[in-house]
Amino acid sequence: MTDDFRKRAKNFLLLDIETVASHATYSGLTERMQKLWDKKSLSLNKGDETISSSDCFYDKGAIYSEFGKVVCIAFGAFYWNEKDEIAFKVRSFSGDDEVKLLLEFKSLIEKYPAEQLTLCAHNGREFDFPFLCRRMLIHGIPIPKALQISGKKPWEVLHQDTMELWKFGDYKSYTSLDLLAAVFDIPGSKNEMSGDQVTRVYYEEKDLAKICRYCREDVVVLAQIYLRLHGWEMVSPENITRVE
């Protein structure tokens, strides 16, 4: 562990978001949005008209910010305990009211100096960060300065992405958080559910608490992977605190 990282850790947040389709059913969309989803689903299904727009929306709507919404944001930070051992604390925001959830998150990150705050997520540059920004714009919420990266040079953007760190410049494929956890022999987060089940758990089981547990565990895995990617010691299980 470098002294530089120990200094930066106070302005370093690891995060993960969980998203669901914006409505429980395709019929909940406005007629205008239904027509736009119909076009998108044909592209997603490569023209296979045997897959209905309704089924496609339920299965894939959550991954598109125009047709999905955020229901949970989990975040964690490293610190050093009284024994000078690396420790980690994770908590989450969640709720059915996306506006309230996004405002809570905005309030959190604005407590940090924007020019020093580093956010880290797995595939965050392609999914988590832009999804949050787009949903904020849709609801008329000003984007926090720390997430305003348009026009910045690559070296001016502090945010990190564990998937990009693992690529080492290779652009051939997507590597999941679960796969990285497996190759590093880190306990995974998919014991209770997996990412493709979030919309169903939210609308059918109505179990937001379950989604939040899953989201927090993803952040714990993310933290351990980040440390391994830098060749540093991982956080001992007894030094991980989860706040509901």
Tab-separated table of C-alpha atoms in Angstrom, residues 52-210:
chain	number	residue	atom	x	y	z
A	52	SER	CA	-42.040	-9.318	-28.087
A	53	SER	CA	-41.267	-5.719	-27.210
A	54	SER	CA	-42.952	-6.373	-23.877
A	55	ASP	CA	-40.670	-9.260	-22.948
A	56	CYS	CA	-37.611	-7.423	-24.197
A	57	PHE	CA	-38.502	-4.349	-22.124
A	58	TYR	CA	-38.820	-6.378	-18.943
A	59	ASP	CA	-35.528	-8.158	-19.593
A	60	LYS	CA	-33.401	-5.292	-20.918
A	61	GLY	CA	-35.068	-1.971	-20.136
A	62	ALA	CA	-33.049	-1.604	-16.940
A	63	ILE	CA	-29.716	-1.178	-18.708
A	64	TYR	CA	-30.802	1.852	-20.760
A	65	SER	CA	-31.094	5.163	-18.923
A	66	GLU	CA	-33.934	6.313	-21.178
A	67	PHE	CA	-36.045	3.295	-20.214
A	68	GLY	CA	-34.743	2.399	-16.749
A	69	LYS	CA	-34.349	3.960	-13.336
A	70	VAL	CA	-31.995	3.732	-10.356
A	71	VAL	CA	-33.341	2.022	-7.223
A	72	CYS	CA	-30.136	1.586	-5.200
A	73	ILE	CA	-26.721	3.222	-4.974
A	74	ALA	CA	-24.145	1.567	-2.725
A	75	PHE	CA	-20.818	3.164	-1.912
A	76	GLY	CA	-17.853	2.389	0.273
A	77	ALA	CA	-14.547	3.813	1.437
A	78	PHE	CA	-11.227	2.536	2.746
A	79	TYR	CA	-9.829	3.658	6.065
A	80	TRP	CA	-7.291	2.444	8.622
A	81	ASN	CA	-8.426	1.228	12.038
A	82	GLU	CA	-6.798	1.683	15.437
A	83	LYS	CA	-4.440	-1.218	14.673
A	84	ASP	CA	-3.407	0.527	11.444
A	85	GLU	CA	-5.061	-2.269	9.439
A	86	ILE	CA	-6.856	-1.433	6.223
A	87	ALA	CA	-10.628	-1.495	6.711
A	88	PHE	CA	-13.673	-0.842	4.550
A	89	LYS	CA	-17.147	0.539	5.227
A	90	VAL	CA	-20.073	0.249	2.813
A	91	ARG	CA	-23.600	1.636	2.935
A	92	SER	CA	-26.398	2.304	0.467
A	93	PHE	CA	-29.165	4.680	-0.558
A	94	SER	CA	-32.328	3.159	-1.987
A	95	GLY	CA	-35.962	3.901	-2.649
A	96	ASP	CA	-38.850	3.927	-5.101
A	97	ASP	CA	-38.554	7.711	-5.489
A	98	GLU	CA	-35.657	8.064	-7.912
A	99	VAL	CA	-35.502	11.845	-7.584
A	100	LYS	CA	-35.045	11.629	-3.821
A	101	LEU	CA	-32.432	8.881	-4.263
A	102	LEU	CA	-30.412	10.879	-6.792
A	103	LEU	CA	-30.566	14.007	-4.632
A	104	GLU	CA	-29.247	12.012	-1.664
A	105	PHE	CA	-26.366	10.774	-3.768
A	106	LYS	CA	-25.692	14.258	-5.118
A	107	SER	CA	-25.644	15.641	-1.576
A	108	LEU	CA	-23.155	12.958	-0.539
A	109	ILE	CA	-20.571	13.510	-3.245
A	110	GLU	CA	-20.821	17.287	-2.977
A	111	LYS	CA	-19.413	16.980	0.536
A	112	TYR	CA	-16.097	16.036	-1.084
A	113	PRO	CA	-13.807	18.477	-2.937
A	114	ALA	CA	-14.785	17.992	-6.585
A	115	GLU	CA	-11.232	18.410	-7.844
A	116	GLN	CA	-10.013	15.611	-5.543
A	117	LEU	CA	-12.896	13.137	-5.427
A	118	THR	CA	-12.235	9.862	-7.226
A	119	LEU	CA	-15.163	7.553	-7.943
A	120	CYS	CA	-14.454	3.931	-8.806
A	121	ALA	CA	-16.856	1.368	-10.276
A	122	HIS	CA	-16.671	-1.755	-12.413
A	123	ASN	CA	-17.554	-0.717	-15.953
A	124	GLY	CA	-18.356	2.620	-14.368
A	125	ARG	CA	-17.210	4.743	-17.297
A	126	GLU	CA	-19.633	2.999	-19.638
A	127	PHE	CA	-22.529	2.308	-17.282
A	128	ASP	CA	-22.721	3.641	-13.705
A	129	PHE	CA	-21.378	7.178	-14.202
A	130	PRO	CA	-23.265	8.037	-17.424
A	131	PHE	CA	-26.453	6.335	-16.184
A	132	LEU	CA	-26.468	8.514	-13.054
A	133	CYS	CA	-25.769	11.681	-15.045
A	134	ARG	CA	-28.477	10.981	-17.615
A	135	ARG	CA	-31.100	10.191	-14.997
A	136	MET	CA	-30.221	13.424	-13.179
A	137	LEU	CA	-30.668	15.419	-16.376
A	138	ILE	CA	-33.990	13.704	-17.101
A	139	HIS	CA	-35.241	14.809	-13.681
A	140	GLY	CA	-33.797	18.309	-13.997
A	141	ILE	CA	-31.168	17.733	-11.303
A	142	PRO	CA	-27.890	19.624	-11.837
A	143	ILE	CA	-25.001	17.202	-12.323
A	144	PRO	CA	-22.455	17.420	-9.471
A	145	LYS	CA	-19.171	19.016	-10.472
A	146	ALA	CA	-17.291	15.779	-9.764
A	147	LEU	CA	-19.293	14.066	-12.518
A	148	GLN	CA	-19.018	16.875	-15.064
A	149	ILE	CA	-16.370	15.346	-17.307
A	150	SER	CA	-17.484	16.655	-20.701
A	151	GLY	CA	-14.634	18.460	-22.455
A	152	LYS	CA	-12.023	17.281	-19.986
A	153	LYS	CA	-8.815	15.656	-21.120
A	154	PRO	CA	-8.432	11.986	-20.097
A	155	TRP	CA	-5.755	12.790	-17.524
A	156	GLU	CA	-8.010	15.403	-15.944
A	157	VAL	CA	-10.657	12.812	-15.056
A	158	LEU	CA	-9.834	11.165	-11.732
A	159	HIS	CA	-12.507	8.454	-11.815
A	160	GLN	CA	-11.347	4.860	-12.108
A	161	ASP	CA	-12.838	1.719	-13.589
A	162	THR	CA	-11.687	-1.733	-12.477
A	163	MET	CA	-12.723	-3.244	-15.802
A	164	GLU	CA	-10.426	-0.823	-17.636
A	165	LEU	CA	-7.639	-1.485	-15.143
A	166	TRP	CA	-7.948	-5.198	-15.924
A	167	LYS	CA	-7.927	-4.636	-19.681
A	168	PHE	CA	-4.404	-3.127	-19.747
A	169	GLY	CA	-5.332	-1.457	-23.043
A	170	ASP	CA	-7.063	-4.546	-24.492
A	171	TYR	CA	-10.491	-3.762	-25.968
A	172	LYS	CA	-11.601	-7.213	-27.061
A	173	SER	CA	-14.131	-8.154	-24.427
A	174	TYR	CA	-16.166	-7.366	-21.336
A	175	THR	CA	-14.987	-8.962	-18.086
A	176	SER	CA	-17.612	-9.216	-15.347
A	177	LEU	CA	-17.047	-8.378	-11.701
A	178	ASP	CA	-17.990	-11.960	-10.824
A	179	LEU	CA	-15.369	-13.398	-13.175
A	180	LEU	CA	-12.635	-11.193	-11.734
A	181	ALA	CA	-13.694	-12.225	-8.228
A	182	ALA	CA	-13.381	-15.861	-9.279
A	183	VAL	CA	-9.913	-15.543	-10.827
A	184	PHE	CA	-8.660	-13.695	-7.729
A	185	ASP	CA	-10.388	-16.213	-5.437
A	186	ILE	CA	-12.494	-13.501	-3.795
A	187	PRO	CA	-15.918	-14.516	-2.384
A	188	GLY	CA	-18.551	-13.424	-4.903
A	189	SER	CA	-21.722	-11.392	-4.436
A	190	LYS	CA	-24.091	-13.560	-6.477
A	191	ASN	CA	-25.184	-15.963	-3.745
A	192	GLU	CA	-28.596	-14.403	-3.139
A	193	MET	CA	-29.332	-13.097	-6.626
A	194	SER	CA	-27.688	-11.883	-9.834
A	195	GLY	CA	-27.869	-8.681	-11.816
A	196	ASP	CA	-30.330	-9.952	-14.401
A	197	GLN	CA	-32.866	-10.652	-11.641
A	198	VAL	CA	-33.037	-7.128	-10.206
A	199	THR	CA	-36.107	-5.976	-12.155
A	200	ARG	CA	-38.012	-9.135	-11.219
A	201	VAL	CA	-37.046	-8.907	-7.544
A	202	TYR	CA	-38.080	-5.248	-7.495
A	203	TYR	CA	-41.467	-5.553	-9.197
A	204	GLU	CA	-42.536	-9.117	-8.400
A	205	GLU	CA	-40.948	-9.841	-5.017
A	206	LYS	CA	-41.004	-6.154	-3.993
A	207	ASP	CA	-37.837	-6.844	-2.028
A	208	LEU	CA	-35.730	-3.704	-2.220
A	209	ALA	CA	-33.783	-4.766	0.874
A	210	LYS	CA	-32.564	-7.855	-1.003
